[in-house]
Amino acid sequence: MKKVLILGSTGSIGCQALDIIRENSDKFSAVGLSCRSRVDNLIMQIREFRPEAVCVGNAEDAQRVREEFPELNVYYGDEGLIEIAKMDCDIVLNSLMGISGLAPTYQAISMGRDIALANKETLVTGGKIVTDLCREKGVKLLPVDSEHSAIFQCLEGNKEREIKRILLTASGGPFRGRSLESLSDVTVEQALNHPKWSMGSKITIDSATMMNKGLEVIEAKWLFDVPGERIDIHVHPQSIVHSMVEFCDTSVIAQMGLPDMRIPISLALNYPERLDYSGESLDFFTVGKELTFEKPDRKVFKCIDLAYNALEEGGSYPVVMNGANEELVAMFLAGMITFTDIPNTIERVMELHKPSKAETVEEILAIDRESRVMARKLVRR
Ligand code: MN
């Protein structure tokens, strides 16, 4: 029986992970759960899965949960996430949103727990310290992001072989093919209407700006130790090929499947074995009849180059880019700025940034806070 701690259990990935645990209750138990704001959903999850510990967003919610479940360990807030990350378990599924995932992941790795990572911002902001600590502690970092799970699967049995390049696929998001001018007045609703994947609102906006793909380039660099210039984005609107790896002999291996996050989640939870799944099979005679690939439009989707530049500069730059992006996406969702304000302001924040040390979780979180303040200031002007 594998004991699973799910950070972010009421989000899209967390709920799908609990579906998998429910259907495989002989293999997994959910020993810890967390939510930020959907405490009603969490309470239903506690009733069903009977975890030993939970973490909620604030003190009032913690009090409410304690009253209903007196025997449960209840934590709250950012500190609570670090505390619950210390609990006894075999694997931590991190499906938190944004940089809030960094400190609890780092804590869980230091405890020697394997990590199923759905929170790419952990590696974007703390890639070096996180992967160093994984090596030191002998911890497995298992990607849940569909593209990175694909690359991971392409590398199985090929670990010692030289990678020529990673072909990172992208759906292109809801605005594929649009001109830059036509993006200035898109609405929040249009940006949230993703053609292929149903996800949380932050990552859906990141997909619309294609910052999501930029973040994934940085994530791939840290997971697979391949430099940015050998990671090529391929826009593939059908979302059937989830990514590919080309080896030194030019042989290309791809991983394919219907767009369904349960596949990467279940592989990460049950690694190295695969789990049975009664989902629909990929039928190449219908859905795979036309698989197309095109270059991303880097002039329209400026976030791609911002991310490659941040990776190239290294150090604090990816932290600054990520912090500004998180802040600006929240402002766009709140109706405070336009869609094109997102890339334009990130660019300005990065130009104004003076490189600083980003070698501890505390330093990284401090840089993150500064970049958010800077982004807000630039928007007000
Ligand atoms: Mn992805």
CSV table of N, CA, C and O and ligand atoms in Angstrom, one decimal, residues 120 145-148 203 212-213 216, ligand 1:
chain,number,residue,atom,x,y,z
A,120,LYS,N,4.9,23.0,-12.0
A,120,LYS,CA,6.1,23.3,-12.8
A,120,LYS,C,6.9,24.4,-12.2
A,120,LYS,O,8.1,24.5,-12.3
A,145,ASP,N,3.3,16.7,-15.4
A,145,ASP,CA,3.0,17.5,-16.6
A,145,ASP,C,3.0,16.6,-17.8
A,145,ASP,O,3.9,15.8,-18.0
A,146,SER,N,2.0,16.7,-18.7
A,146,SER,CA,1.8,15.6,-19.7
A,146,SER,C,3.0,15.6,-20.7
A,146,SER,O,3.5,14.5,-21.0
A,147,GLU,N,3.6,16.7,-21.0
A,147,GLU,CA,4.7,16.7,-22.0
A,147,GLU,C,5.9,16.1,-21.3
A,147,GLU,O,6.7,15.3,-21.9
A,148,HIS,N,6.1,16.4,-20.0
A,148,HIS,CA,7.3,15.9,-19.4
A,148,HIS,C,7.2,14.4,-19.0
A,148,HIS,O,8.2,13.7,-19.0
A,203,ILE,N,-3.2,28.2,-15.1
A,203,ILE,CA,-2.5,27.5,-16.2
A,203,ILE,C,-3.2,27.7,-17.5
A,203,ILE,O,-2.5,27.7,-18.6
A,212,ASN,N,3.0,29.1,-20.6
A,212,ASN,CA,3.0,27.8,-20.1
A,212,ASN,C,4.1,27.0,-20.8
A,212,ASN,O,4.8,26.2,-20.1
A,213,LYS,N,4.2,27.2,-22.1
A,213,LYS,CA,5.2,26.4,-22.8
A,213,LYS,C,6.6,26.9,-22.5
A,213,LYS,O,7.6,26.1,-22.4
A,216,GLU,N,7.5,25.4,-19.3
A,216,GLU,CA,7.8,23.9,-19.6
A,216,GLU,C,9.2,23.7,-20.2
A,216,GLU,O,9.8,22.7,-19.9
B,1,MN,MN,1.9,20.6,-19.9
